[in-house]
Structures are given as structure tokens and as C-alpha cells.
Short mmCIF file of C-alpha atoms and ligand atoms in Angstrom, two decimals:
data_model
loop_
_atom_site.label_atom_id
_atom_site.label_comp_id
_atom_site.label_asym_id
_atom_site.label_seq_id
_atom_site.Cartn_x
_atom_site.Cartn_y
_atom_site.Cartn_z
CA MET A 20 -0.10 0.04 0.12
CA GLN A 21 1.48 3.33 -0.99
CA PHE A 22 0.57 6.96 -0.11
CA TYR A 23 1.82 10.24 -1.43
CA ASN A 24 3.60 11.96 1.45
CA THR A 25 3.60 15.64 1.34
CA LEU A 26 6.51 15.66 3.68
CA THR A 27 8.71 13.95 0.87
CA ARG A 28 6.54 14.80 -2.04
CA SER A 29 6.76 11.41 -3.17
CA LYS A 30 4.76 8.10 -2.78
CA GLU A 31 5.85 5.78 -0.23
CA THR A 32 5.01 2.35 0.90
CA PHE A 33 3.07 2.37 4.11
CA GLU A 34 4.36 0.71 7.12
CA PRO A 35 2.76 1.43 10.47
CA LEU A 36 4.91 1.85 13.45
CA GLU A 37 3.03 -0.88 15.26
CA LYS A 38 2.52 -3.83 13.14
CA GLY A 39 -1.18 -4.26 12.18
CA HIS A 40 -2.12 -0.98 13.67
CA ALA A 41 -2.51 2.52 11.94
CA ARG A 42 -2.55 5.66 13.94
CA LEU A 43 -4.26 8.42 12.24
CA TYR A 44 -5.12 12.13 13.21
CA THR A 45 -7.53 13.92 10.95
CA CYS A 46 -7.96 17.68 11.56
CA GLY A 47 -11.49 18.13 12.38
CA PRO A 48 -14.07 20.87 11.94
CA THR A 49 -14.16 24.21 13.48
CA VAL A 50 -17.33 24.46 14.91
CA TYR A 51 -18.55 27.96 14.31
CA ASN A 52 -20.93 27.10 11.49
CA PHE A 53 -22.34 24.24 9.53
CA ALA A 54 -19.46 22.37 7.65
CA HIS A 55 -19.76 22.89 3.87
CA ILE A 56 -19.36 20.12 1.39
CA GLY A 57 -15.85 21.43 0.76
CA ASN A 58 -14.99 20.47 4.31
CA PHE A 59 -16.78 17.10 3.66
CA ARG A 60 -14.43 16.58 0.83
CA ALA A 61 -11.58 16.43 3.49
CA TYR A 62 -13.76 14.37 5.70
CA VAL A 63 -14.68 11.75 3.04
CA PHE A 64 -11.15 11.65 1.81
CA GLU A 65 -10.11 10.68 5.47
CA ASP A 66 -13.12 8.44 5.62
CA LEU A 67 -11.61 6.63 2.30
CA LEU A 68 -8.14 6.39 3.84
CA ARG A 69 -9.59 4.93 7.06
CA ARG A 70 -11.77 2.38 5.13
CA THR A 71 -8.68 1.60 2.84
CA LEU A 72 -6.45 0.74 5.78
CA ARG A 73 -9.15 -1.43 7.40
CA TYR A 74 -9.83 -3.11 4.02
CA ALA A 75 -5.88 -3.85 4.06
CA GLY A 76 -6.66 -5.82 7.27
CA LEU A 77 -5.44 -3.07 9.75
CA ARG A 78 -6.85 -1.90 12.96
CA VAL A 79 -7.19 1.78 12.90
CA THR A 80 -7.33 4.25 15.63
CA GLN A 81 -8.32 7.59 14.15
CA VAL A 82 -8.52 10.82 16.29
CA MET A 83 -10.65 13.75 14.85
CA ASN A 84 -10.65 16.90 16.89
CA LEU A 85 -13.21 19.32 17.23
CA THR A 86 -11.89 22.98 17.18
CA ASP A 87 -14.29 24.51 19.69
CA VAL A 88 -12.07 27.50 20.76
CA ASP A 89 -10.03 29.46 18.30
CA ASP A 90 -10.41 33.03 16.66
CA LYS A 91 -13.59 32.15 14.57
CA THR A 92 -15.58 30.25 17.28
CA ILE A 93 -14.80 33.12 19.72
CA ARG A 94 -15.89 35.83 17.19
CA GLY A 95 -19.03 33.92 16.35
CA ALA A 96 -20.04 33.44 20.00
CA ILE A 97 -19.57 36.94 20.79
CA THR A 98 -21.59 38.22 17.55
CA ALA A 99 -24.45 35.64 18.64
CA GLY A 100 -24.29 36.88 22.15
CA LEU A 101 -23.83 33.30 23.52
CA PRO A 102 -21.33 31.44 25.82
CA LEU A 103 -18.99 29.54 23.67
CA LYS A 104 -20.02 26.09 24.53
CA ARG A 105 -23.70 27.07 23.77
CA TYR A 106 -22.80 28.70 20.56
CA THR A 107 -20.73 25.75 19.36
CA HIS A 108 -22.96 22.76 20.62
CA PRO A 109 -25.33 22.80 17.78
CA PHE A 110 -22.71 22.89 15.23
CA ILE A 111 -21.16 19.86 16.86
CA GLU A 112 -24.36 17.90 16.75
CA ALA A 113 -24.97 18.99 13.12
CA PHE A 114 -21.40 17.70 12.31
CA PHE A 115 -22.12 14.28 13.66
CA SER A 116 -25.50 13.90 11.96
CA ASP A 117 -24.02 15.02 8.62
CA LEU A 118 -21.13 12.38 9.03
CA LYS A 119 -24.14 9.76 8.99
CA VAL A 120 -25.75 11.30 5.89
CA LEU A 121 -22.50 10.79 4.12
CA ASN A 122 -21.85 7.25 5.62
CA ILE A 123 -18.64 8.42 7.10
CA GLU A 124 -17.33 5.91 9.63
CA SER A 125 -16.87 6.97 13.14
CA ALA A 126 -13.37 7.92 14.44
CA GLU A 127 -12.30 6.24 17.51
CA VAL A 128 -12.13 9.53 19.44
CA TYR A 129 -13.52 13.17 18.92
CA PRO A 130 -11.70 15.16 21.37
CA ALA A 131 -12.81 18.70 21.91
CA ALA A 132 -10.34 21.62 22.26
CA THR A 133 -11.97 23.14 25.29
CA ASP A 134 -11.70 19.61 27.24
CA HIS A 135 -7.81 19.48 26.75
CA ILE A 136 -6.48 22.88 28.11
CA PRO A 137 -4.27 21.31 30.75
CA GLU A 138 -2.64 19.39 28.11
CA MET A 139 -1.96 22.38 26.06
CA ILE A 140 -0.61 24.23 29.03
CA VAL A 141 1.82 21.50 29.69
CA LEU A 142 2.98 21.44 26.10
CA VAL A 143 3.41 25.32 25.98
CA GLN A 144 5.31 25.02 29.33
CA SER A 145 7.72 22.53 27.92
CA LEU A 146 8.47 24.73 25.02
CA LEU A 147 9.19 27.78 27.26
CA ASP A 148 11.61 25.44 29.39
CA LYS A 149 13.43 24.33 26.34
CA GLY A 150 14.03 27.91 24.99
CA LEU A 151 11.60 27.34 22.08
CA ALA A 152 9.14 29.97 23.30
CA TYR A 153 8.68 33.20 24.77
CA ARG A 154 6.44 35.61 26.48
CA THR A 155 5.19 38.80 25.46
CA ASP A 156 3.79 41.84 27.66
CA ASP A 157 0.26 41.06 26.60
CA GLY A 158 0.42 37.63 28.52
CA SER A 159 0.78 35.66 25.17
CA VAL A 160 3.46 33.15 24.42
CA TYR A 161 4.98 32.60 21.00
CA PHE A 162 6.85 29.94 19.30
CA LYS A 163 10.48 31.11 18.22
CA VAL A 164 10.77 29.68 14.83
CA ASP A 165 14.52 30.85 14.55
CA ALA A 166 15.35 28.62 17.40
CA PHE A 167 13.83 25.50 15.46
CA PRO A 168 16.05 24.65 12.39
CA GLN A 169 13.60 22.29 11.04
CA TYR A 170 10.85 24.71 10.73
CA GLY A 171 9.52 24.93 7.20
CA ARG A 172 10.42 21.33 6.15
CA LEU A 173 6.88 20.21 5.51
CA ALA A 174 5.72 23.45 3.53
CA HIS A 175 9.09 23.68 1.86
CA LEU A 176 9.72 27.30 3.19
CA ASP A 177 12.58 29.35 2.14
CA ARG A 178 14.22 29.91 5.60
CA THR A 179 16.25 33.02 4.34
CA SER A 180 12.58 34.55 4.09
CA LEU A 181 11.93 33.97 7.87
CA ARG A 182 11.12 37.37 9.37
CA VAL A 183 13.14 36.73 12.65
CA GLY A 184 11.36 38.18 15.52
CA ALA A 185 8.33 39.17 13.72
CA ARG A 186 5.08 37.92 15.09
CA VAL A 187 1.55 36.82 13.83
CA ALA A 188 -1.01 36.67 16.49
CA GLN A 189 -4.03 35.22 14.29
CA ASP A 190 -4.44 31.56 13.84
CA GLU A 191 -4.73 31.81 9.90
CA TYR A 192 -1.97 33.56 7.71
CA GLU A 193 -0.22 33.29 4.69
CA LYS A 194 3.46 32.10 3.88
CA GLU A 195 4.45 35.66 3.12
CA SER A 196 3.73 36.60 6.87
CA VAL A 197 5.57 33.61 8.34
CA GLY A 198 6.90 34.54 12.02
CA ASP A 199 6.83 33.51 15.41
CA PHE A 200 3.21 32.25 15.90
CA ALA A 201 0.95 32.31 19.12
CA LEU A 202 0.86 29.33 21.42
CA TRP A 203 -1.15 31.07 23.84
CA LYS A 204 -2.94 34.36 23.53
CA GLY A 205 -3.20 36.58 26.54
CA TRP A 206 -6.75 37.51 27.30
CA ASP A 207 -8.18 40.82 25.81
CA GLU A 208 -11.71 42.21 25.76
CA LYS A 209 -12.37 40.61 22.27
CA ASP A 210 -12.19 37.26 24.03
CA GLY A 211 -15.12 37.99 26.37
CA GLU A 212 -15.65 35.21 28.72
CA VAL A 213 -13.36 32.74 27.12
CA VAL A 214 -10.55 32.51 29.23
CA TRP A 215 -8.34 30.08 31.15
CA ASP A 216 -5.63 30.36 33.97
CA ALA A 217 -2.13 29.30 32.84
CA PRO A 218 1.28 29.66 34.94
CA TRP A 219 2.24 32.57 32.69
CA GLY A 220 -0.97 34.25 32.90
CA ARG A 221 -4.73 34.16 31.63
CA GLY A 222 -5.85 33.61 28.17
CA ARG A 223 -6.49 30.95 25.70
CA PRO A 224 -4.69 28.36 23.38
CA GLY A 225 -3.81 29.24 19.83
CA TRP A 226 -5.38 26.86 17.19
CA HIS A 227 -2.31 24.95 16.39
CA ILE A 228 -1.38 23.94 19.88
CA GLU A 229 -4.43 22.30 20.08
CA CYS A 230 -3.95 19.52 17.47
CA SER A 231 -0.48 18.93 18.77
CA ALA A 232 -1.65 18.32 22.22
CA MET A 233 -4.66 16.20 21.41
CA SER A 234 -3.06 13.96 18.71
CA MET A 235 -0.29 13.16 21.13
CA LYS A 236 -2.38 12.70 24.08
CA TYR A 237 -4.44 9.80 22.00
CA LEU A 238 -1.87 8.64 19.66
CA GLY A 239 1.59 9.09 21.42
CA ALA A 240 4.52 11.29 20.70
CA SER A 241 5.10 9.48 17.29
CA PHE A 242 2.29 8.26 15.26
CA ASP A 243 1.67 7.09 11.59
CA ILE A 244 -0.56 9.36 9.45
CA HIS A 245 -1.90 13.06 9.92
CA THR A 246 -4.23 14.59 7.30
CA GLY A 247 -6.13 17.67 6.25
CA GLY A 248 -7.29 19.75 3.41
CA ILE A 249 -4.36 21.30 1.57
CA ASP A 250 -5.12 24.63 3.41
CA ASN A 251 -4.01 23.05 6.67
CA LEU A 252 -0.59 22.19 5.32
CA PHE A 253 0.80 25.88 6.08
CA PRO A 254 0.77 27.12 8.79
CA HIS A 255 -1.34 24.65 10.84
CA HIS A 256 0.51 21.44 10.09
CA GLU A 257 3.93 23.11 9.99
CA ASN A 258 3.30 24.75 13.30
CA GLU A 259 2.13 21.38 14.54
CA ILE A 260 5.22 19.75 13.82
CA ALA A 261 7.42 22.65 15.52
CA GLN A 262 5.37 22.54 18.64
CA ALA A 263 5.33 18.66 18.90
CA GLU A 264 9.03 17.77 17.82
CA GLY A 265 10.42 20.85 19.77
CA ALA A 266 8.78 19.57 23.01
CA THR A 267 9.51 15.85 22.40
CA GLY A 268 12.49 15.68 20.25
CA GLU A 269 10.81 12.61 18.30
CA THR A 270 9.38 12.37 14.75
CA PHE A 271 5.91 13.63 15.34
CA VAL A 272 4.27 12.07 11.95
CA ARG A 273 5.67 9.85 9.32
CA TYR A 274 3.15 10.32 6.78
CA TRP A 275 1.36 13.45 5.98
CA LEU A 276 -1.70 13.27 3.42
CA HIS A 277 -3.33 16.26 2.17
CA CYS A 278 -6.73 16.65 -0.18
CA ALA A 279 -7.05 19.15 -2.74
CA HIS A 280 -9.91 21.54 -2.56
CA LEU A 281 -13.39 21.14 -3.58
CA ARG A 282 -14.00 24.07 -5.94
CA VAL A 283 -16.70 26.15 -7.27
CA ASN A 284 -16.17 27.60 -11.02
CA GLY A 285 -12.41 27.20 -10.23
CA GLU A 286 -12.17 28.85 -6.79
CA LYS A 287 -11.79 26.94 -3.42
CA MET A 288 -15.30 26.37 -1.73
CA SER A 289 -15.07 28.45 1.38
CA LYS A 290 -17.22 30.17 3.89
CA SER A 291 -15.25 33.58 3.23
CA LEU A 292 -15.94 33.47 -0.39
CA GLY A 293 -19.63 32.79 0.28
CA ASN A 294 -19.42 30.28 -2.85
CA PHE A 295 -20.47 27.21 -0.43
CA PHE A 296 -23.08 24.65 -0.13
CA THR A 297 -23.60 23.09 3.34
CA LEU A 298 -24.75 19.43 3.17
CA ARG A 299 -28.29 20.63 4.63
CA ASP A 300 -28.69 22.82 1.57
CA LEU A 301 -28.15 19.98 -0.84
CA ILE A 302 -30.31 17.36 1.15
CA ALA A 303 -33.09 20.20 1.43
CA GLN A 304 -33.01 20.51 -2.36
CA GLY A 305 -33.56 16.86 -2.67
CA TRP A 306 -30.21 15.46 -3.50
CA GLY A 307 -29.54 12.12 -1.74
CA GLY A 308 -26.42 11.61 0.79
CA ARG A 309 -24.88 8.88 -1.39
CA TRP A 310 -25.10 10.87 -4.54
CA ILE A 311 -23.07 13.57 -2.91
CA ARG A 312 -20.69 11.05 -1.39
CA TYR A 313 -20.26 9.70 -4.70
CA VAL A 314 -19.38 13.00 -6.18
CA LEU A 315 -16.78 13.45 -3.36
CA ILE A 316 -15.08 9.92 -3.86
CA SER A 317 -15.17 10.09 -7.66
CA GLY A 318 -12.07 12.36 -8.17
CA HIS A 319 -8.48 11.49 -7.07
CA TYR A 320 -8.16 13.24 -3.50
CA ARG A 321 -4.92 14.98 -4.76
CA GLN A 322 -6.58 16.69 -7.71
CA PRO A 323 -8.90 19.77 -7.41
CA LEU A 324 -12.57 18.56 -7.83
CA ASN A 325 -15.05 21.14 -9.28
CA PHE A 326 -18.31 20.89 -7.90
CA THR A 327 -21.23 20.96 -10.20
CA PHE A 328 -25.03 20.09 -10.22
CA ASP A 329 -24.29 17.97 -13.35
CA ALA A 330 -21.75 15.95 -11.34
CA LEU A 331 -24.38 15.29 -8.93
CA GLU A 332 -26.71 14.25 -11.49
CA ALA A 333 -24.19 11.94 -13.10
CA SER A 334 -23.57 10.53 -9.85
CA ARG A 335 -27.29 9.36 -9.60
CA THR A 336 -26.97 7.79 -12.95
CA ALA A 337 -23.71 6.00 -12.09
CA LEU A 338 -25.28 4.64 -8.87
CA SER A 339 -28.60 3.79 -10.50
CA ARG A 340 -26.60 1.72 -13.04
CA ILE A 341 -24.77 -0.17 -10.07
CA ASP A 342 -28.09 -0.73 -8.21
CA ALA A 343 -29.74 -2.18 -11.37
CA PHE A 344 -26.66 -4.53 -11.76
CA VAL A 345 -26.91 -5.56 -8.10
CA ASP A 346 -30.77 -6.25 -8.58
CA GLN A 347 -29.71 -8.29 -11.68
CA LEU A 348 -27.28 -10.34 -9.63
CA ALA A 349 -29.91 -10.78 -6.81
CA GLU A 350 -32.37 -12.13 -9.34
CA THR A 351 -29.80 -14.59 -10.87
CA ALA A 352 -28.22 -15.56 -7.53
CA GLY A 353 -31.58 -16.95 -6.14
CA GLY A 354 -30.61 -19.51 -3.60
CA CYS A 355 -27.43 -17.36 -2.50
CA GLU A 356 -24.55 -19.81 -2.00
CA PRO A 357 -21.58 -17.92 -3.67
CA SER A 358 -19.40 -20.09 -5.76
CA ALA A 359 -15.60 -20.54 -4.82
CA ASP A 360 -14.42 -18.92 -7.93
CA LEU A 361 -15.45 -15.64 -9.83
CA PRO A 362 -15.58 -15.67 -13.47
CA SER A 363 -12.36 -14.45 -14.86
CA TRP A 364 -13.29 -11.10 -15.82
CA ALA A 365 -14.63 -10.43 -12.21
CA ALA A 366 -11.47 -11.53 -10.95
CA ALA A 367 -9.58 -9.23 -13.01
CA GLY A 368 -11.83 -6.51 -11.90
CA ARG A 369 -11.21 -7.28 -8.37
CA ASP A 370 -7.34 -7.22 -8.77
CA ALA A 371 -7.67 -3.93 -10.63
CA PHE A 372 -9.71 -2.44 -7.98
CA ASP A 373 -7.42 -3.62 -5.04
CA ALA A 374 -4.28 -2.25 -7.00
CA ALA A 375 -5.99 1.18 -7.54
CA VAL A 376 -7.14 1.66 -3.87
CA PHE A 377 -3.84 0.56 -2.45
CA ASP A 378 -1.89 2.90 -5.10
CA ASP A 379 -2.58 6.23 -3.07
CA LEU A 380 -6.33 5.92 -2.93
CA ASN A 381 -6.68 5.86 -6.68
CA LEU A 382 -10.67 6.06 -6.69
CA PRO A 383 -11.21 6.80 -10.21
CA GLU A 384 -9.52 4.01 -11.45
CA ALA A 385 -11.14 1.88 -8.68
CA LEU A 386 -14.64 2.87 -9.81
CA ALA A 387 -13.54 2.22 -13.45
CA ALA A 388 -12.61 -1.33 -12.27
CA LEU A 389 -16.11 -1.72 -10.73
CA PHE A 390 -17.84 -0.29 -13.88
CA GLY A 391 -15.89 -2.65 -16.03
CA ILE A 392 -17.42 -5.62 -13.81
CA VAL A 393 -20.95 -3.93 -14.16
CA ARG A 394 -20.35 -3.86 -17.95
CA ASP A 395 -18.92 -7.27 -18.31
CA GLY A 396 -21.42 -8.61 -15.76
CA ASN A 397 -24.45 -7.33 -17.65
CA ALA A 398 -23.37 -8.73 -20.96
CA ALA A 399 -22.62 -12.18 -19.27
CA VAL A 400 -25.98 -12.27 -17.38
CA SER A 401 -27.88 -11.36 -20.69
CA ALA A 402 -25.93 -14.05 -22.39
CA GLY A 403 -26.94 -16.38 -19.67
CA THR A 404 -23.48 -17.50 -18.82
CA VAL A 405 -23.30 -16.55 -15.16
CA THR A 406 -24.58 -19.36 -12.84
CA PRO A 407 -26.53 -18.38 -9.76
CA ALA A 408 -23.47 -19.30 -7.62
CA GLU A 409 -21.28 -17.15 -9.67
CA ALA A 410 -23.83 -14.16 -9.37
CA ALA A 411 -23.73 -14.57 -5.41
CA ALA A 412 -19.89 -14.37 -5.44
CA ILE A 413 -19.91 -11.13 -7.58
CA ALA A 414 -22.35 -9.75 -5.33
CA ALA A 415 -20.19 -10.58 -2.19
CA LEU A 416 -17.17 -9.07 -4.31
CA LEU A 417 -19.09 -5.75 -4.61
CA LYS A 418 -19.81 -5.89 -0.94
CA GLN A 419 -16.08 -5.99 -0.25
CA PHE A 420 -15.65 -3.00 -2.69
CA ASP A 421 -18.35 -1.26 -0.63
CA ARG A 422 -16.03 -1.43 2.53
CA VAL A 423 -13.99 1.11 0.93
CA LEU A 424 -16.65 2.91 -1.22
CA GLY A 425 -19.43 3.11 1.31
CA VAL A 426 -21.99 4.11 -1.47
CA LEU A 427 -23.49 0.85 -2.83
CA GLN A 428 -26.74 -0.80 -1.54
CA PHE A 429 -27.36 -4.27 -1.13
CA GLY A 430 -30.84 -4.54 0.34
CA ARG A 431 -32.20 -6.70 -2.27
CA VAL A 432 -29.19 -9.40 -2.46
CA CYS A 433 -29.99 -12.37 -0.44
CA ASP A 434 -26.34 -13.00 0.88
CA GLU A 435 -27.37 -14.85 4.13
CA ALA A 436 -27.95 -18.43 4.49
CA VAL A 437 -31.87 -19.08 5.19
CA PRO A 438 -32.68 -19.61 8.63
CA ALA A 439 -34.16 -23.12 9.30
CA ALA A 440 -37.51 -21.46 10.84
CA ILE A 441 -37.99 -19.44 7.79
CA GLN A 442 -37.12 -22.48 5.48
CA GLN A 443 -39.79 -24.29 7.54
CA LEU A 444 -42.43 -21.68 6.78
CA ALA A 445 -41.50 -21.43 3.28
CA ASP A 446 -41.89 -25.34 2.80
CA ALA A 447 -45.29 -25.02 4.50
CA ARG A 448 -46.28 -22.40 2.02
CA SER A 449 -45.07 -24.57 -0.81
CA ALA A 450 -47.20 -27.54 0.39
CA ALA A 451 -50.35 -25.28 1.00
CA ARG A 452 -49.82 -23.98 -2.72
CA THR A 453 -49.74 -27.38 -4.16
CA GLN A 454 -52.96 -27.97 -2.37
CA LYS A 455 -54.22 -24.65 -3.53
CA HIS A 456 -54.70 -23.57 -0.04
CA TRP A 457 -54.32 -19.96 -1.01
CA ALA A 458 -55.34 -18.36 2.36
CA GLU A 459 -53.07 -20.58 4.12
CA SER A 460 -50.06 -19.63 1.67
CA ASP A 461 -50.92 -15.93 1.99
CA ARG A 462 -50.76 -16.11 5.86
CA LEU A 463 -47.45 -18.03 5.66
CA ARG A 464 -46.17 -15.41 3.26
CA ASP A 465 -46.98 -12.70 5.90
CA ALA A 466 -45.29 -14.77 8.64
CA ILE A 467 -42.25 -15.03 6.69
CA ALA A 468 -42.34 -11.17 5.85
CA ALA A 469 -42.99 -10.42 9.57
CA ALA A 470 -39.61 -12.14 10.10
CA GLY A 471 -37.92 -10.00 7.58
CA TRP A 472 -38.00 -12.36 4.58
CA GLU A 473 -39.55 -11.94 1.28
CA VAL A 474 -40.76 -14.98 -0.71
CA ARG A 475 -41.02 -14.87 -4.41
CA ASP A 476 -42.65 -17.48 -6.77
CA SER A 477 -40.75 -18.32 -9.86
CA LYS A 478 -40.97 -20.96 -12.32
CA ASP A 479 -38.17 -22.87 -10.50
CA GLY A 480 -40.17 -22.57 -7.37
CA GLN A 481 -40.06 -20.36 -4.40
CA LYS A 482 -37.07 -18.04 -3.85
CA LEU A 483 -36.23 -16.60 -0.44
CA LYS A 484 -34.66 -13.17 -0.25
CA LYS A 485 -33.81 -10.93 2.97
CA ARG A 486 -36.05 -7.96 2.87
CA GLN A 487 -34.37 -4.55 2.33
CA ALA A 488 -33.88 -2.45 5.72
P1 AMP B 21 -11.96 24.02 9.11
O1 AMP B 21 -13.44 23.78 9.61
O2 AMP B 21 -12.00 25.44 8.40
O3 AMP B 21 -10.92 23.85 10.03
O4 AMP B 21 -11.73 22.94 7.92
C1 AMP B 21 -11.90 21.63 8.30
C2 AMP B 21 -11.20 20.83 7.15
O5 AMP B 21 -11.88 21.04 5.74
C3 AMP B 21 -9.86 20.93 6.81
O6 AMP B 21 -9.18 19.90 6.77
C4 AMP B 21 -9.89 21.80 5.68
O7 AMP B 21 -8.48 21.82 5.06
C5 AMP B 21 -10.70 21.36 4.88
N1 AMP B 21 -11.28 22.11 3.95
C6 AMP B 21 -11.72 23.56 3.95
N2 AMP B 21 -12.35 23.87 2.55
C7 AMP B 21 -12.04 22.96 1.77
C8 AMP B 21 -12.31 22.81 0.39
N3 AMP B 21 -13.00 23.69 -0.31
N4 AMP B 21 -11.99 21.36 -0.18
C9 AMP B 21 -11.54 20.59 0.67
N5 AMP B 21 -11.25 20.86 1.90
C10 AMP B 21 -11.42 21.87 2.68
ZN1 ZN B 22 -5.79 20.42 13.30
#
């Protein structure tokens, strides 16, 4: 399995530090508003990564933070006239429900920044102790970039352009303004009631220290993968490395993965440009979550993806083609015992799918492999060359693919052995029908349905299928 590591700007074979276990930190939402689908491009990419690691047989520990205190959340709370927690709470709830709509698997831990202030204070203190940070008159603490020679390695900064001694107080800034950055911001009236005590004075954490402290708390001083959208690369991730490695002296993260932006008419989708759609906007317009997910997975994560309604429409068409094929398989599979071997064209499709996802999450190629199976499969079914057992095996293969994709629907494929009790009801029904006891036959059909199964009569006799949830 290979991933493109932003740190080395090259594809590298992935080897977790601990055998069989991948530890992953994914920068989470700043909960000052509803996440837009550009944000969800990042979370869906991280979900694909997580699912691919699991598909490869690894155990995954994923941590996704909730940034519930920073410049933006404080500004939002003050504008709304609400205490910070009351302001962020509904956006946190909305975020979790949006994850479900997009079928994003849950991370193992969702730490909120406001619950980890003591850990941040310890980290800032250790940077002060090591001479990598200094206090200022307003009670703030800044990281001294000049004292950390590796600063700029991730973002490929030209160190000769470092503005030694220059300071940036805000959480977000451009490369041109690189300078000492705030680890802790001394209280001022703009912070309202948002304040904590630290040994060097009252204030609140800078955004970057939050992720260093929370990632190391749950994943250790050194872990495998750290991700985010490409805009997180600088300054956020560069600063996270400086804080973590400055404090521990260990390699913080081994693989850095970043997704390119979701765009609208060639521009980054963002709150500040106002060119965004929240997931809620799209759902309210009648678009299904899985169509939106399909749009987001269909491009390669390192390529910018332009969001259009035509793309949503195309996703709907693509998914209904797969749905129709799955139905066709269900129809053909009938009794549902999968064959040991796949037809050769399906085995080739499986190999192509696996090679694609393990090659830096190449979803466009993986989906092409899936559509190759749909095309060849439809032709083979029409030609009558797919046996029921093979159809069941192909359905099982698509289910495996869906462990990565998370967009298919299998409600109508019977892939479970029929329980004995259901089989008994079906046998009784068959007997009733032979004796033309139609009322009894209907009663038994209802009993089977009540148990979650569907019985269909065909020229080869009854067929049982698990009913769609
Ligand atoms: P934020 O809530 O602003 O901290 O952003 C949350 C995540 O969304 C981060 O990983 C960002 O890099 C990512 N992100 C923001 N806008 C976009 C976009 N238009 N396309 C892809 N990812 C984005
Ligand atoms: Zn972060």
C-alpha cells in the first residue's frame, strides 16, 4: 500500500509503526458554523483512507478533533451573544449527523479542544522550558521559529525569508507572513468570557497547539498518519510539527496526506468567499447523501474537484446503474450460495480495484474497475453465462468493494443463509400452494415477511430473500 507523503513529495510504501495497527489524526471541524461540502471533501477523503487501511486488514485508531475554541468560534459566539459552549454545541451535533448522511465511519475519538486545555498548557510550558517559546507583555506565548532549524520542512519554506522576531497573532495567515506564532493568546476584551488560567497568565490556546496536544495525548508522541485539506499544510501542520517535535525531540508524524480543494467555478469552496453549499442545503434540495458522497469520492483526492449539479446528476445515474446490476445479480443468485471462484472477468476487476485503492487511493481507477465488472457482468448475465453461484460471488465481491466505497446498496441481494425457521415456513407454504390452499399460503407469506424475509414465486419454485432494511 502506497501513499503520497506531502513531507517527502513522493509516494511511499505505508508501514505502520506498530504492526497491524495504523494510528491516524485527521484535523476536524472548526465548529463555528455548519460544515460545507468542501469541508466534507476532506472528511470523505479521510474516511476513504480509514476504510482502505481497514480493507488492507489493519486496525485503525483515528482521532478527529473538534476545534471549539479559536479566533472564529470566539468571534461567532460574541456576535451571537452566547457563551462559547452554547454557541458551538449545535454545530457539533450537526456535524455528527452530517457524517451519518455521508456514511462516514466514526473515528475512535473526537476530542474537543476545550476539554484539553491542561494538556495544552503542559506542552506550552515545555516549549518555554526548552527555550523554544517566549512570553510577551500582553500575556501571550509565542513559538520562536528561528530556534527550531527544521521549521519549514513540510511547507518547503525558504528559511532565508523568515522574518526573525516578527510575530503573527492570528490563527490563520499566509506564507508571506511567516514568523513567530501564538501558542497562547493573553486575554483581551475581544475574548469575552473565554479564558483559562495558565502559569504565565490568563488567556486561551492558539489553534495549532490544540492539535499537537490532542494528537499526542491519544496517539503518542510519534504516530503514523496526519491529514487535512491542503490549506492545513501551512501554517497549521507546519506549526504542529514545530510544537510537537520541539517538545518531544521525536518524529511527530511519518506520513502527511493532504487533499486538494473542492472548487466552485475554479475557486476554493469556502465560507469567506460565500460560494459554498452546506450538506443541509443540498439535502433540502432533494439530493441524496449517497449521490453527494459519490461526487466526493469520484475524483482523486490530490486533484482539485469542481463541484457542479451536473456532477450530482451524473452520480445519481452512475449509482442507479450499479443498483440495477446488483438487482440483476440478486435475481440470478436466487439461492445465494456463492461459488468459490469468480468468473475471470470479475477476478480481473477485483485485482484492478485492489491495485487502484492501494495505490494512493486511486478512486477514479477503482471505480473504473467496478464499472468494468458492471459492463462485463450485464453482458454475461444477458448471455446467460453467469451461474446463480457466480452471481452470488460477484455480489459478495461488490460488498467487499463497498467496505472502501461506502455508497452501494445491497438490500435486495440475499447473501445470508436462510434460517431453518424461515425455511420451514417456506416449505409449509409450498405445500399449501400445491394443495391450492391460497389463504394459508398468504398467511405463511405474511409470517415470513414479519420475520424479515420475502418469498417470491418463480418457475423454479419459491425464492427467499432477506428484505431491504
Ligand atoms: P475548518 O473547519 O475550516 O478547520 O476546515 C476543516 C477541514 O476542511 C480542513 O481539513 C480543511 O483543510 C478542509 N477544507 C476546507 N475547505 C475545503 C475545500 N474547499 N475543499 C477541501 N477541503 C476543505
Ligand atoms: Zn488540526
